[in-house]
XYZ file of N, CA and C in Angstrom:
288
model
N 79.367 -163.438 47.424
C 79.899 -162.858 48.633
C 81.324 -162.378 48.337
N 81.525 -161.364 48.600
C 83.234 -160.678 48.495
C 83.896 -161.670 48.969
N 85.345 -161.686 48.709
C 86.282 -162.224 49.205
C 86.622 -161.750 50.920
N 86.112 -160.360 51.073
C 86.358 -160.651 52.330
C 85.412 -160.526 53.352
N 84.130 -161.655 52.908
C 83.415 -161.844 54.054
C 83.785 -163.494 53.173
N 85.038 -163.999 52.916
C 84.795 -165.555 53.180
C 84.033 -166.334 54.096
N 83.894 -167.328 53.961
C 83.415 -168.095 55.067
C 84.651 -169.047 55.892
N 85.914 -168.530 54.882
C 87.267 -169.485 55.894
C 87.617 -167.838 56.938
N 87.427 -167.111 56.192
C 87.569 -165.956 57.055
C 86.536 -165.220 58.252
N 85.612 -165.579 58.320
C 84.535 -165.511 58.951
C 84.865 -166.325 60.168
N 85.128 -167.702 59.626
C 85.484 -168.926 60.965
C 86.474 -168.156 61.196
N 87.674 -168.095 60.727
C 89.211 -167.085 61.492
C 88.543 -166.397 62.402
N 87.306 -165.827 62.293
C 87.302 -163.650 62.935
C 86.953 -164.917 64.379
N 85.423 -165.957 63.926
C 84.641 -166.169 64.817
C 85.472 -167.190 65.949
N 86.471 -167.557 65.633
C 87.679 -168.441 65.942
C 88.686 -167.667 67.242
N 89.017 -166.790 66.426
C 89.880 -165.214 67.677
C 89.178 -165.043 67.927
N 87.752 -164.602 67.925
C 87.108 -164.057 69.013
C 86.332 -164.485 70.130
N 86.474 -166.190 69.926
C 86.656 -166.966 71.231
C 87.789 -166.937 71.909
N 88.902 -167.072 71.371
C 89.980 -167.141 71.870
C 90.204 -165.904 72.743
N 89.992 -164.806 71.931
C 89.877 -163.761 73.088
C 89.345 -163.764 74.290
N 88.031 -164.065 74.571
C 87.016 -163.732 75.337
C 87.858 -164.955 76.581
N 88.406 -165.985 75.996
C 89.342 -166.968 77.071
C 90.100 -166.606 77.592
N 90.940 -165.892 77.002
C 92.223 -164.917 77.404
C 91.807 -163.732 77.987
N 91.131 -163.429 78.304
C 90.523 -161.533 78.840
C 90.129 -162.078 80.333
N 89.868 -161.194 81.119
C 88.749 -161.339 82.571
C 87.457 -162.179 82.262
N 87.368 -162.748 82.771
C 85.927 -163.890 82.562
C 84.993 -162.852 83.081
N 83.935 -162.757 82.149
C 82.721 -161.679 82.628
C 81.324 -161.882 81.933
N 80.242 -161.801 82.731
C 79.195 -161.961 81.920
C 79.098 -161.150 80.501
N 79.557 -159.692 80.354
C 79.520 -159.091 79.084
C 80.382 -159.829 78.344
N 81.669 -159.767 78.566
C 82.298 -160.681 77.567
C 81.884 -162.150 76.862
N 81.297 -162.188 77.928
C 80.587 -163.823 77.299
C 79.382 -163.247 76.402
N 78.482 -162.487 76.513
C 77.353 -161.787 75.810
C 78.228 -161.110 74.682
N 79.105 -160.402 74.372
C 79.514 -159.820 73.289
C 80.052 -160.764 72.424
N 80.886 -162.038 72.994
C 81.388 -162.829 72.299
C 80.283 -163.784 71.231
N 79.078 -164.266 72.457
C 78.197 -164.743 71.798
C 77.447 -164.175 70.570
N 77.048 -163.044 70.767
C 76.176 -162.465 69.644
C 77.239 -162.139 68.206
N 78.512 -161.956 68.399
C 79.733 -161.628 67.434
C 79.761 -163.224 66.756
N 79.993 -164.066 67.497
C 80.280 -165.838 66.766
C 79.227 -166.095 66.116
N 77.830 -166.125 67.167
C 76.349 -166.154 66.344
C 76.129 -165.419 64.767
N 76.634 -164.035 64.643
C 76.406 -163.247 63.293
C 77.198 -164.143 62.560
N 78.520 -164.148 62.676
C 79.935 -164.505 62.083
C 79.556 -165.973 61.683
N 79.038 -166.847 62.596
C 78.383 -168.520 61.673
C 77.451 -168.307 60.918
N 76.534 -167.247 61.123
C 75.467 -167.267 60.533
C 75.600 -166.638 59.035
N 76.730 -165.771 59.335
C 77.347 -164.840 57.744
C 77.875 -166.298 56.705
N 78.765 -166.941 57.570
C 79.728 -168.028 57.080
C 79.476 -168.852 55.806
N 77.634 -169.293 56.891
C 77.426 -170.470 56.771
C 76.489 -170.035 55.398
N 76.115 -168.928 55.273
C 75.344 -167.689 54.624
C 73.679 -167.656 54.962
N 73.701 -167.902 55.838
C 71.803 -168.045 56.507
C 71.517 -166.647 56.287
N 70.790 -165.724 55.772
C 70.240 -164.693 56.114
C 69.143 -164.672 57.217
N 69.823 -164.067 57.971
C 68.925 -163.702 59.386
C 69.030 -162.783 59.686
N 68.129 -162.037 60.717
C 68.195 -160.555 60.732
C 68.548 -160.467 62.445
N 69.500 -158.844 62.400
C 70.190 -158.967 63.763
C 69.455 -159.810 65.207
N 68.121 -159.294 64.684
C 67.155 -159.838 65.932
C 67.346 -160.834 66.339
N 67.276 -161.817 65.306
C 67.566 -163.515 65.739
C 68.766 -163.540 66.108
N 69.961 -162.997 65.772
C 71.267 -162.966 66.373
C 71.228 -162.856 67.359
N 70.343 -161.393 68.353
C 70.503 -161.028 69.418
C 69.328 -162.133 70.219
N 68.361 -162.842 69.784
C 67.682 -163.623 70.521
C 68.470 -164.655 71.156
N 69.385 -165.468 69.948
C 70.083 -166.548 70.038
C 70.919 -166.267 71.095
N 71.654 -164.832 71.679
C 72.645 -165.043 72.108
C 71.703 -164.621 73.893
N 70.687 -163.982 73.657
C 70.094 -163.803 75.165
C 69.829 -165.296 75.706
N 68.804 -166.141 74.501
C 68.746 -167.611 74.765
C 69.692 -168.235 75.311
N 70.973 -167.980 74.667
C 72.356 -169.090 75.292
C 72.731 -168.469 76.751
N 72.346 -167.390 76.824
C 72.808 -166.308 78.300
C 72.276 -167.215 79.261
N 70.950 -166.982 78.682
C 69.351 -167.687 79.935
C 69.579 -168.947 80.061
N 70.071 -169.999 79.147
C 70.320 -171.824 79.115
C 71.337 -171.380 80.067
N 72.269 -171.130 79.613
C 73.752 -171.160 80.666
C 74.218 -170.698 82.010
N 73.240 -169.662 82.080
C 73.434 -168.863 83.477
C 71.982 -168.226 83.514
N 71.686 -169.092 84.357
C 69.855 -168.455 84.436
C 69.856 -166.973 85.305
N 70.874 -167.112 86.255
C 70.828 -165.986 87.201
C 71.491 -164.264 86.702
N 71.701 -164.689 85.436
C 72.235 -163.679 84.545
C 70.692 -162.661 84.481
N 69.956 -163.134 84.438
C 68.570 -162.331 83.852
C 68.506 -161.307 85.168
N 69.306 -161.747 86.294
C 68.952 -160.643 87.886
C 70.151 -159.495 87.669
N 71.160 -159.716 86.749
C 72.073 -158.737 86.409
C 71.699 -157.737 86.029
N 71.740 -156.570 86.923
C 71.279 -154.990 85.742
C 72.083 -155.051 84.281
N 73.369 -155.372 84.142
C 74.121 -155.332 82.891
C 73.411 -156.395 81.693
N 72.729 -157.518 82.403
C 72.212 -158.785 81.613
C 70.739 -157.827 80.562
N 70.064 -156.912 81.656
C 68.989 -156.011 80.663
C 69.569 -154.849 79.909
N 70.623 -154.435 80.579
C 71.078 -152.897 80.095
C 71.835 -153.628 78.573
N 72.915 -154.371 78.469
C 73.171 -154.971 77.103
C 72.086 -155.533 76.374
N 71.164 -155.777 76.614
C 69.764 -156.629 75.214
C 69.041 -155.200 75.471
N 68.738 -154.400 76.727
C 68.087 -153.448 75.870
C 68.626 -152.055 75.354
N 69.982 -152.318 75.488
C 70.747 -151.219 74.451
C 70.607 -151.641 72.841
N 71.042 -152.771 72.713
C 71.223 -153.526 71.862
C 69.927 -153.783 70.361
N 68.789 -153.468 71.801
C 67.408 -153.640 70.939
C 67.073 -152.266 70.576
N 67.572 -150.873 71.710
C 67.314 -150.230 71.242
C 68.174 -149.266 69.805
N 69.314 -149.907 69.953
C 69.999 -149.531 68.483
C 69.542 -150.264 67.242
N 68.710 -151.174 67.450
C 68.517 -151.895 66.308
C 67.534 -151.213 65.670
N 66.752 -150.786 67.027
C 65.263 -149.983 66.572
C 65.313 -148.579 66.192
N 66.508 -148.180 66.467
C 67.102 -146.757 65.696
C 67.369 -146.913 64.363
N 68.424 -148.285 64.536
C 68.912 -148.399 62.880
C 68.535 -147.351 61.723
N 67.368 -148.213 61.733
C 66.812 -148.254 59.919
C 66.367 -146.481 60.145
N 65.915 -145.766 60.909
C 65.533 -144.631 60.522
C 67.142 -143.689 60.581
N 68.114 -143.815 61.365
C 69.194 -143.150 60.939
C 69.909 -143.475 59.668
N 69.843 -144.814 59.228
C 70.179 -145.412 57.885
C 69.643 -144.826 56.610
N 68.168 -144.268 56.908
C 66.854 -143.574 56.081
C 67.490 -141.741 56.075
N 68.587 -141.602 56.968
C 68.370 -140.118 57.114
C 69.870 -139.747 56.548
């Protein structure tokens, strides 16, 4: 792994970017962006290869445990299915 995807540096990014999300307006997106960013960032760290999907599962999962009433949010579908649908773009703009 490069030096700069350390895993002391990884905890740093995944570290501020709680800290942020504390310090900003408390908001369901912010809590959803923060989650899926810490989720990659432990998962880079720790070096699990997983693919974005499980990132983005893990962090809808923690949405749904924590705030069930999040799932009645238009923003709670419009972020997982933006999210799913860039993933599902990815690989063919990556191909082009």
């Amino acid at each position: 792994m490069p030096a700069i995807f350390s895993p002391k540096k990884l905890f740093t990014a995944a570290l501020v970017l709680v800290a942020h999300a504390l310090v900003v307006a408390p908001g369901a997106s912010v809590e959803r962006a923060t989650v899926v960013a810490v989720a990659y960032l432990v998962a880079r760290a720790l070096e699990v290869n997983t693919s974005p999907w499980q990132v983005l599962a893990v962090a809808a999962v923690y949405v749904v445990v924590t705030r069930p009433l999040n799932v009645l949010d238009a923003g709670f579908v419009f972020t997982f299915a933006a999210t799913a649908a860039l993933l599902t773009v990815m690989p063919w703009t990556a191909a082009w």
